[in-house]
PDB file of C-alpha atoms in Angstrom:
ATOM      1  CA  UNK A   1      -0.030  -0.220  -0.028  1.00  0.00           C
ATOM      2  CA  UNK A   2       0.791   3.268  -0.914  1.00  0.00           C
ATOM      3  CA  UNK A   3       2.979   5.508   2.124  1.00  0.00           C
ATOM      4  CA  UNK A   4       2.361   9.320   2.921  1.00  0.00           C
ATOM      5  CA  UNK A   5       5.288  10.061   5.532  1.00  0.00           C
ATOM      6  CA  UNK A   6       4.848  13.633   7.330  1.00  0.00           C
ATOM      7  CA  UNK A   7       6.649  15.724  10.373  1.00  0.00           C
ATOM      8  CA  UNK A   8       5.297  15.416  13.360  1.00  0.00           C
ATOM      9  CA  UNK A   9       5.174  18.432  14.353  1.00  0.00           C
ATOM     10  CA  UNK A  10       5.918  22.061  12.753  1.00  0.00           C
ATOM     11  CA  UNK A  11       6.251  24.937  15.406  1.00  0.00           C
ATOM     12  CA  UNK A  12       5.824  28.584  13.703  1.00  0.00           C
ATOM     13  CA  UNK A  13       5.214  32.953  15.431  1.00  0.00           C
ATOM     14  CA  UNK A  14       2.746  34.611  14.202  1.00  0.00           C
ATOM     15  CA  UNK A  15       2.977  36.522  10.485  1.00  0.00           C
ATOM     16  CA  UNK A  16       5.487  34.071  10.228  1.00  0.00           C
ATOM     17  CA  UNK A  17       5.499  31.110   7.215  1.00  0.00           C
ATOM     18  CA  UNK A  18       4.603  27.730   8.167  1.00  0.00           C
ATOM     19  CA  UNK A  19       5.299  25.038   5.445  1.00  0.00           C
ATOM     20  CA  UNK A  20       4.116  21.335   6.333  1.00  0.00           C
ATOM     21  CA  UNK A  21       5.621  18.780   3.742  1.00  0.00           C
ATOM     22  CA  UNK A  22       3.984  15.478   2.368  1.00  0.00           C
ATOM     23  CA  UNK A  23       6.657  12.573   0.940  1.00  0.00           C
ATOM     24  CA  UNK A  24       5.538   9.411  -0.931  1.00  0.00           C
ATOM     25  CA  UNK A  25       7.089   7.743  -4.183  1.00  0.00           C
ATOM     26  CA  UNK A  26       7.104   9.745  -6.824  1.00  0.00           C
ATOM     27  CA  UNK A  27       4.270  12.249  -4.876  1.00  0.00           C
ATOM     28  CA  UNK A  28       4.774  14.322  -7.965  1.00  0.00           C
ATOM     29  CA  UNK A  29       2.741  12.286 -10.051  1.00  0.00           C
ATOM     30  CA  UNK A  30       0.050  12.352  -8.003  1.00  0.00           C
ATOM     31  CA  UNK A  31      -2.905  14.477  -6.840  1.00  0.00           C
ATOM     32  CA  UNK A  32      -2.414  15.869  -2.911  1.00  0.00           C
ATOM     33  CA  UNK A  33      -4.958  17.283  -0.623  1.00  0.00           C
ATOM     34  CA  UNK A  34      -4.585  19.223   2.243  1.00  0.00           C
ATOM     35  CA  UNK A  35      -7.005  18.098   5.321  1.00  0.00           C
ATOM     36  CA  UNK A  36      -7.017  20.752   8.395  1.00  0.00           C
ATOM     37  CA  UNK A  37      -8.854  19.851  11.649  1.00  0.00           C
ATOM     38  CA  UNK A  38      -8.722  21.534  14.895  1.00  0.00           C
ATOM     39  CA  UNK A  39      -9.828  19.735  18.187  1.00  0.00           C
ATOM     40  CA  UNK A  40     -13.069  17.796  18.789  1.00  0.00           C
ATOM     41  CA  UNK A  41     -13.500  19.100  14.968  1.00  0.00           C
ATOM     42  CA  UNK A  42     -14.149  17.263  11.165  1.00  0.00           C
ATOM     43  CA  UNK A  43     -11.460  17.915   8.707  1.00  0.00           C
ATOM     44  CA  UNK A  44     -11.684  20.335   6.267  1.00  0.00           C
ATOM     45  CA  UNK A  45     -10.577  20.250   3.141  1.00  0.00           C
ATOM     46  CA  UNK A  46      -7.948  23.103   2.551  1.00  0.00           C
ATOM     47  CA  UNK A  47      -6.244  22.646  -0.725  1.00  0.00           C
ATOM     48  CA  UNK A  48      -6.777  20.014  -3.316  1.00  0.00           C
ATOM     49  CA  UNK A  49      -5.232  18.523  -6.526  1.00  0.00           C
ATOM     50  CA  UNK A  50      -2.004  20.001  -5.340  1.00  0.00           C
ATOM     51  CA  UNK A  51      -2.934  23.799  -5.761  1.00  0.00           C
ATOM     52  CA  UNK A  52      -6.817  24.348  -5.600  1.00  0.00           C
ATOM     53  CA  UNK A  53      -8.301  26.549  -2.673  1.00  0.00           C
ATOM     54  CA  UNK A  54     -11.373  25.553  -2.200  1.00  0.00           C
ATOM     55  CA  UNK A  55     -14.520  28.726  -1.871  1.00  0.00           C
ATOM     56  CA  UNK A  56     -14.111  29.647   1.867  1.00  0.00           C
ATOM     57  CA  UNK A  57     -10.297  28.855   1.844  1.00  0.00           C
ATOM     58  CA  UNK A  58      -8.101  31.702   2.918  1.00  0.00           C
ATOM     59  CA  UNK A  59      -5.347  32.585   0.414  1.00  0.00           C
ATOM     60  CA  UNK A  60      -2.880  32.359   2.356  1.00  0.00           C
ATOM     61  CA  UNK A  61      -3.630  28.316   2.694  1.00  0.00           C
ATOM     62  CA  UNK A  62      -1.229  27.287  -0.843  1.00  0.00           C
ATOM     63  CA  UNK A  63      -0.056  24.236  -2.425  1.00  0.00           C
ATOM     64  CA  UNK A  64       2.745  22.824  -4.159  1.00  0.00           C
ATOM     65  CA  UNK A  65       4.318  19.119  -5.262  1.00  0.00           C
ATOM     66  CA  UNK A  66       7.125  17.916  -7.384  1.00  0.00           C
ATOM     67  CA  UNK A  67       9.019  14.083  -7.249  1.00  0.00           C
ATOM     68  CA  UNK A  68       9.010  12.882  -4.183  1.00  0.00           C
ATOM     69  CA  UNK A  69       7.547  15.829  -1.571  1.00  0.00           C
ATOM     70  CA  UNK A  70       3.983  17.924  -1.913  1.00  0.00           C
ATOM     71  CA  UNK A  71       4.185  21.246   0.507  1.00  0.00           C
ATOM     72  CA  UNK A  72       1.532  23.116   2.350  1.00  0.00           C
ATOM     73  CA  UNK A  73       2.447  27.007   2.828  1.00  0.00           C
ATOM     74  CA  UNK A  74       0.228  28.875   5.221  1.00  0.00           C
ATOM     75  CA  UNK A  75       1.749  32.131   5.135  1.00  0.00           C
ATOM     76  CA  UNK A  76       1.310  34.923   7.643  1.00  0.00           C
ATOM     77  CA  UNK A  77       0.113  32.956   9.972  1.00  0.00           C
ATOM     78  CA  UNK A  78      -2.711  33.179  13.208  1.00  0.00           C
ATOM     79  CA  UNK A  79      -3.665  31.501  15.760  1.00  0.00           C
ATOM     80  CA  UNK A  80      -6.401  29.904  14.286  1.00  0.00           C
ATOM     81  CA  UNK A  81      -4.133  28.115  12.157  1.00  0.00           C
ATOM     82  CA  UNK A  82      -3.297  26.365  14.415  1.00  0.00           C
ATOM     83  CA  UNK A  83      -4.602  22.564  14.006  1.00  0.00           C
ATOM     84  CA  UNK A  84      -3.110  19.177  12.567  1.00  0.00           C
ATOM     85  CA  UNK A  85      -3.021  18.816   9.054  1.00  0.00           C
ATOM     86  CA  UNK A  86      -3.293  16.102   6.409  1.00  0.00           C
ATOM     87  CA  UNK A  87      -2.364  15.178   3.427  1.00  0.00           C
ATOM     88  CA  UNK A  88      -4.281  12.872   1.402  1.00  0.00           C
ATOM     89  CA  UNK A  89      -3.945  11.087  -2.380  1.00  0.00           C
ATOM     90  CA  UNK A  90      -5.635   8.200  -4.345  1.00  0.00           C
ATOM     91  CA  UNK A  91      -3.583   5.044  -4.562  1.00  0.00           C
ATOM     92  CA  UNK A  92      -4.755   3.269  -7.989  1.00  0.00           C
ATOM     93  CA  UNK A  93      -3.081   0.572  -7.176  1.00  0.00           C
ATOM     94  CA  UNK A  94      -5.494  -0.261  -4.155  1.00  0.00           C
ATOM     95  CA  UNK A  95      -8.340   2.061  -5.386  1.00  0.00           C
ATOM     96  CA  UNK A  96      -8.904   3.788  -2.574  1.00  0.00           C
ATOM     97  CA  UNK A  97      -7.733   6.472  -0.101  1.00  0.00           C
ATOM     98  CA  UNK A  98      -4.507   6.711   1.576  1.00  0.00           C
ATOM     99  CA  UNK A  99      -3.905   9.442   4.359  1.00  0.00           C
ATOM    100  CA  UNK A 100      -0.296  10.529   6.291  1.00  0.00           C
ATOM    101  CA  UNK A 101       0.137  10.002   9.634  1.00  0.00           C
ATOM    102  CA  UNK A 102      -0.428  13.949  10.502  1.00  0.00           C
ATOM    103  CA  UNK A 103       1.815  17.072  11.113  1.00  0.00           C
ATOM    104  CA  UNK A 104       0.494  18.844  14.560  1.00  0.00           C
ATOM    105  CA  UNK A 105       1.127  22.623  14.036  1.00  0.00           C
ATOM    106  CA  UNK A 106       1.448  25.125  16.566  1.00  0.00           C
ATOM    107  CA  UNK A 107       1.387  28.685  16.792  1.00  0.00           C
ATOM    108  CA  UNK A 108       4.146  30.213  19.502  1.00  0.00           C
TER     109      UNK A 108
ATOM    110  CA  UNK B   1     -24.171  22.642  -0.291  1.00  0.00           C
ATOM    111  CA  UNK B   2     -24.149  19.025   0.798  1.00  0.00           C
ATOM    112  CA  UNK B   3     -23.842  18.055   4.613  1.00  0.00           C
ATOM    113  CA  UNK B   4     -23.291  14.673   6.126  1.00  0.00           C
ATOM    114  CA  UNK B   5     -24.467  13.216   9.439  1.00  0.00           C
ATOM    115  CA  UNK B   6     -23.970  10.616  10.954  1.00  0.00           C
ATOM    116  CA  UNK B   7     -25.944   9.150  13.463  1.00  0.00           C
ATOM    117  CA  UNK B   8     -26.044   5.269  15.677  1.00  0.00           C
ATOM    118  CA  UNK B   9     -25.315   3.867  19.347  1.00  0.00           C
ATOM    119  CA  UNK B  10     -22.308   5.714  20.982  1.00  0.00           C
ATOM    120  CA  UNK B  11     -21.875   2.850  23.234  1.00  0.00           C
ATOM    121  CA  UNK B  12     -21.173  -1.016  21.349  1.00  0.00           C
ATOM    122  CA  UNK B  13     -20.341  -3.995  23.752  1.00  0.00           C
ATOM    123  CA  UNK B  14     -17.077  -6.035  22.396  1.00  0.00           C
ATOM    124  CA  UNK B  15     -17.724  -8.879  20.231  1.00  0.00           C
ATOM    125  CA  UNK B  16     -20.965  -6.892  19.516  1.00  0.00           C
ATOM    126  CA  UNK B  17     -21.749  -4.837  15.930  1.00  0.00           C
ATOM    127  CA  UNK B  18     -20.527  -1.498  15.327  1.00  0.00           C
ATOM    128  CA  UNK B  19     -23.968   0.351  13.212  1.00  0.00           C
ATOM    129  CA  UNK B  20     -24.111   3.344  12.205  1.00  0.00           C
ATOM    130  CA  UNK B  21     -26.033   5.865   9.514  1.00  0.00           C
ATOM    131  CA  UNK B  22     -24.772   8.950   7.517  1.00  0.00           C
ATOM    132  CA  UNK B  23     -27.718  10.882   6.122  1.00  0.00           C
ATOM    133  CA  UNK B  24     -27.076  13.035   2.782  1.00  0.00           C
ATOM    134  CA  UNK B  25     -28.521  16.766   2.610  1.00  0.00           C
ATOM    135  CA  UNK B  26     -28.084  19.132  -0.244  1.00  0.00           C
ATOM    136  CA  UNK B  27     -26.831  16.411  -2.683  1.00  0.00           C
ATOM    137  CA  UNK B  28     -28.473  12.945  -4.353  1.00  0.00           C
ATOM    138  CA  UNK B  29     -26.381   9.631  -2.401  1.00  0.00           C
ATOM    139  CA  UNK B  30     -27.343   8.597  -6.141  1.00  0.00           C
ATOM    140  CA  UNK B  31     -25.833  11.625  -8.286  1.00  0.00           C
ATOM    141  CA  UNK B  32     -22.411  10.139 -10.941  1.00  0.00           C
ATOM    142  CA  UNK B  33     -19.193  11.309 -10.031  1.00  0.00           C
ATOM    143  CA  UNK B  34     -18.890  10.566  -6.470  1.00  0.00           C
ATOM    144  CA  UNK B  35     -18.432   8.338  -3.676  1.00  0.00           C
ATOM    145  CA  UNK B  36     -20.039   7.998  -0.154  1.00  0.00           C
ATOM    146  CA  UNK B  37     -17.024   6.800   3.257  1.00  0.00           C
ATOM    147  CA  UNK B  38     -15.902   6.650   6.081  1.00  0.00           C
ATOM    148  CA  UNK B  39     -13.098   7.175   7.936  1.00  0.00           C
ATOM    149  CA  UNK B  40     -12.704   7.001  11.458  1.00  0.00           C
ATOM    150  CA  UNK B  41     -10.225   8.087  14.066  1.00  0.00           C
ATOM    151  CA  UNK B  42      -8.754   6.168  17.313  1.00  0.00           C
ATOM    152  CA  UNK B  43      -8.731   8.835  20.114  1.00  0.00           C
ATOM    153  CA  UNK B  44      -5.468  10.934  19.565  1.00  0.00           C
ATOM    154  CA  UNK B  45      -4.314   9.573  16.434  1.00  0.00           C
ATOM    155  CA  UNK B  46      -4.501  10.074  12.715  1.00  0.00           C
ATOM    156  CA  UNK B  47      -7.512   9.567  10.048  1.00  0.00           C
ATOM    157  CA  UNK B  48      -7.877   6.275   9.345  1.00  0.00           C
ATOM    158  CA  UNK B  49     -10.034   5.171   6.148  1.00  0.00           C
ATOM    159  CA  UNK B  50     -12.162   2.663   7.059  1.00  0.00           C
ATOM    160  CA  UNK B  51     -14.184   1.927   3.369  1.00  0.00           C
ATOM    161  CA  UNK B  52     -16.543   3.939   0.846  1.00  0.00           C
ATOM    162  CA  UNK B  53     -18.985   2.685  -2.264  1.00  0.00           C
ATOM    163  CA  UNK B  54     -19.977   4.184  -5.358  1.00  0.00           C
ATOM    164  CA  UNK B  55     -23.598   4.940  -6.017  1.00  0.00           C
ATOM    165  CA  UNK B  56     -25.262   1.845  -7.668  1.00  0.00           C
ATOM    166  CA  UNK B  57     -21.229  -0.148  -7.475  1.00  0.00           C
ATOM    167  CA  UNK B  58     -19.215  -1.910  -5.579  1.00  0.00           C
ATOM    168  CA  UNK B  59     -17.687  -1.192  -1.979  1.00  0.00           C
ATOM    169  CA  UNK B  60     -14.380  -1.032  -0.796  1.00  0.00           C
ATOM    170  CA  UNK B  61     -12.887  -1.565   2.593  1.00  0.00           C
ATOM    171  CA  UNK B  62      -9.831  -1.603   4.323  1.00  0.00           C
ATOM    172  CA  UNK B  63      -8.040  -4.391   4.002  1.00  0.00           C
ATOM    173  CA  UNK B  64      -7.541  -4.934   7.848  1.00  0.00           C
ATOM    174  CA  UNK B  65     -11.224  -4.459   8.553  1.00  0.00           C
ATOM    175  CA  UNK B  66     -12.337  -5.888   5.678  1.00  0.00           C
ATOM    176  CA  UNK B  67     -13.408  -8.966   7.220  1.00  0.00           C
ATOM    177  CA  UNK B  68     -15.863  -7.089   9.103  1.00  0.00           C
ATOM    178  CA  UNK B  69     -17.399  -4.413   7.931  1.00  0.00           C
ATOM    179  CA  UNK B  70     -20.028  -3.630   5.005  1.00  0.00           C
ATOM    180  CA  UNK B  71     -21.387   0.083   3.900  1.00  0.00           C
ATOM    181  CA  UNK B  72     -24.529   0.003   2.406  1.00  0.00           C
ATOM    182  CA  UNK B  73     -27.197   2.131   0.691  1.00  0.00           C
ATOM    183  CA  UNK B  74     -30.738   3.451   1.148  1.00  0.00           C
ATOM    184  CA  UNK B  75     -31.443   5.727  -1.661  1.00  0.00           C
ATOM    185  CA  UNK B  76     -34.492   6.271  -0.800  1.00  0.00           C
ATOM    186  CA  UNK B  77     -33.677   8.045   2.535  1.00  0.00           C
ATOM    187  CA  UNK B  78     -30.573   9.631   0.987  1.00  0.00           C
ATOM    188  CA  UNK B  79     -28.846   7.202   3.263  1.00  0.00           C
ATOM    189  CA  UNK B  80     -25.443   5.271   3.488  1.00  0.00           C
ATOM    190  CA  UNK B  81     -24.363   3.092   6.205  1.00  0.00           C
ATOM    191  CA  UNK B  82     -21.621   1.504   8.357  1.00  0.00           C
ATOM    192  CA  UNK B  83     -21.916  -2.004  10.093  1.00  0.00           C
ATOM    193  CA  UNK B  84     -18.791  -3.591  11.530  1.00  0.00           C
ATOM    194  CA  UNK B  85     -19.038  -7.001  13.083  1.00  0.00           C
ATOM    195  CA  UNK B  86     -16.905  -8.078  15.959  1.00  0.00           C
ATOM    196  CA  UNK B  87     -15.851  -5.223  17.472  1.00  0.00           C
ATOM    197  CA  UNK B  88     -13.783  -4.555  20.060  1.00  0.00           C
ATOM    198  CA  UNK B  89     -11.391  -2.525  22.717  1.00  0.00           C
ATOM    199  CA  UNK B  90      -9.671  -1.446  19.191  1.00  0.00           C
ATOM    200  CA  UNK B  91     -12.625  -0.737  17.648  1.00  0.00           C
ATOM    201  CA  UNK B  92     -12.868   2.698  19.867  1.00  0.00           C
ATOM    202  CA  UNK B  93     -12.605   5.664  18.178  1.00  0.00           C
ATOM    203  CA  UNK B  94     -14.308   8.524  15.952  1.00  0.00           C
ATOM    204  CA  UNK B  95     -16.165   7.854  12.764  1.00  0.00           C
ATOM    205  CA  UNK B  96     -16.597  10.153  10.045  1.00  0.00           C
ATOM    206  CA  UNK B  97     -18.477   9.615   7.158  1.00  0.00           C
ATOM    207  CA  UNK B  98     -17.013  12.252   3.968  1.00  0.00           C
ATOM    208  CA  UNK B  99     -18.284  12.330   0.555  1.00  0.00           C
ATOM    209  CA  UNK B 100     -15.516  11.563  -2.460  1.00  0.00           C
ATOM    210  CA  UNK B 101     -15.290  13.140  -5.614  1.00  0.00           C
ATOM    211  CA  UNK B 102     -13.799  10.838  -7.954  1.00  0.00           C
ATOM    212  CA  UNK B 103     -10.960  10.295  -9.910  1.00  0.00           C
ATOM    213  CA  UNK B 104      -8.705  11.676  -8.007  1.00  0.00           C
ATOM    214  CA  UNK B 105     -10.492  11.439  -4.834  1.00  0.00           C
ATOM    215  CA  UNK B 106     -10.295  14.699  -2.396  1.00  0.00           C
ATOM    216  CA  UNK B 107     -12.675  14.323   0.293  1.00  0.00           C
ATOM    217  CA  UNK B 108     -14.931  18.023  -0.162  1.00  0.00           C
ATOM    218  CA  UNK B 109     -17.631  17.347   2.828  1.00  0.00           C
ATOM    219  CA  UNK B 110     -17.545  15.945   6.200  1.00  0.00           C
ATOM    220  CA  UNK B 111     -19.711  15.570   8.910  1.00  0.00           C
ATOM    221  CA  UNK B 112     -19.294  16.737  12.171  1.00  0.00           C
ATOM    222  CA  UNK B 113     -18.484  13.001  14.082  1.00  0.00           C
ATOM    223  CA  UNK B 114     -19.910  10.503  15.945  1.00  0.00           C
ATOM    224  CA  UNK B 115     -17.834   8.952  18.939  1.00  0.00           C
ATOM    225  CA  UNK B 116     -18.325   5.205  19.620  1.00  0.00           C
ATOM    226  CA  UNK B 117     -16.595   3.334  22.677  1.00  0.00           C
ATOM    227  CA  UNK B 118     -16.611  -0.374  22.611  1.00  0.00           C
ATOM    228  CA  UNK B 119     -16.217  -1.366  26.337  1.00  0.00           C
ATOM    229  CA  UNK B 120     -18.844  -4.380  28.627  1.00  0.00           C
TER     230      UNK B 120
END
């Protein structure tokens, strides 16, 4: 089964930029989706198909994907961005979605 | 705007069957192009895909759960359901239902989640 690797945690000061990486074998050939999950809440899709922001998601959230690493970037971080972030792809070999283990973003 | 809402018993005894229903509003579950998912999250852990089904199509399950899980649909009620048999304490988790887009597989709409505790 396809594996996605995320760092367990990222810390960032308010106003700075947070970069959350997601690694996988030839992940650049897949479409990567990103979810934000705050405690006690359901995940929210914040970026899909590598770079697309759903309606209502701030422009501060952006995504990129190349070769072996996909990245979710949060610019001008605010306290409300503190959450767990999960990457997800579609494993075409097994025909099901695969999630990364998640990265906890802490705003200092 | 599509909305999903989970319902079902929050406490199940070991060896018994967990049953949850997801009610979909704002979209027809029989519309093409989507697949309907169950995802769970153990306390303090990450997201684990449980399974999904296409309306009028096949169902796919996490291999680790395949022998115990069934996902079915009731199109007349615009609902889909999860059945997990022979539960153990390891099945204690928050269970989410979610709509997925066929093709690239993003899950764009989620229910709020429901905690199911397996305990005697």
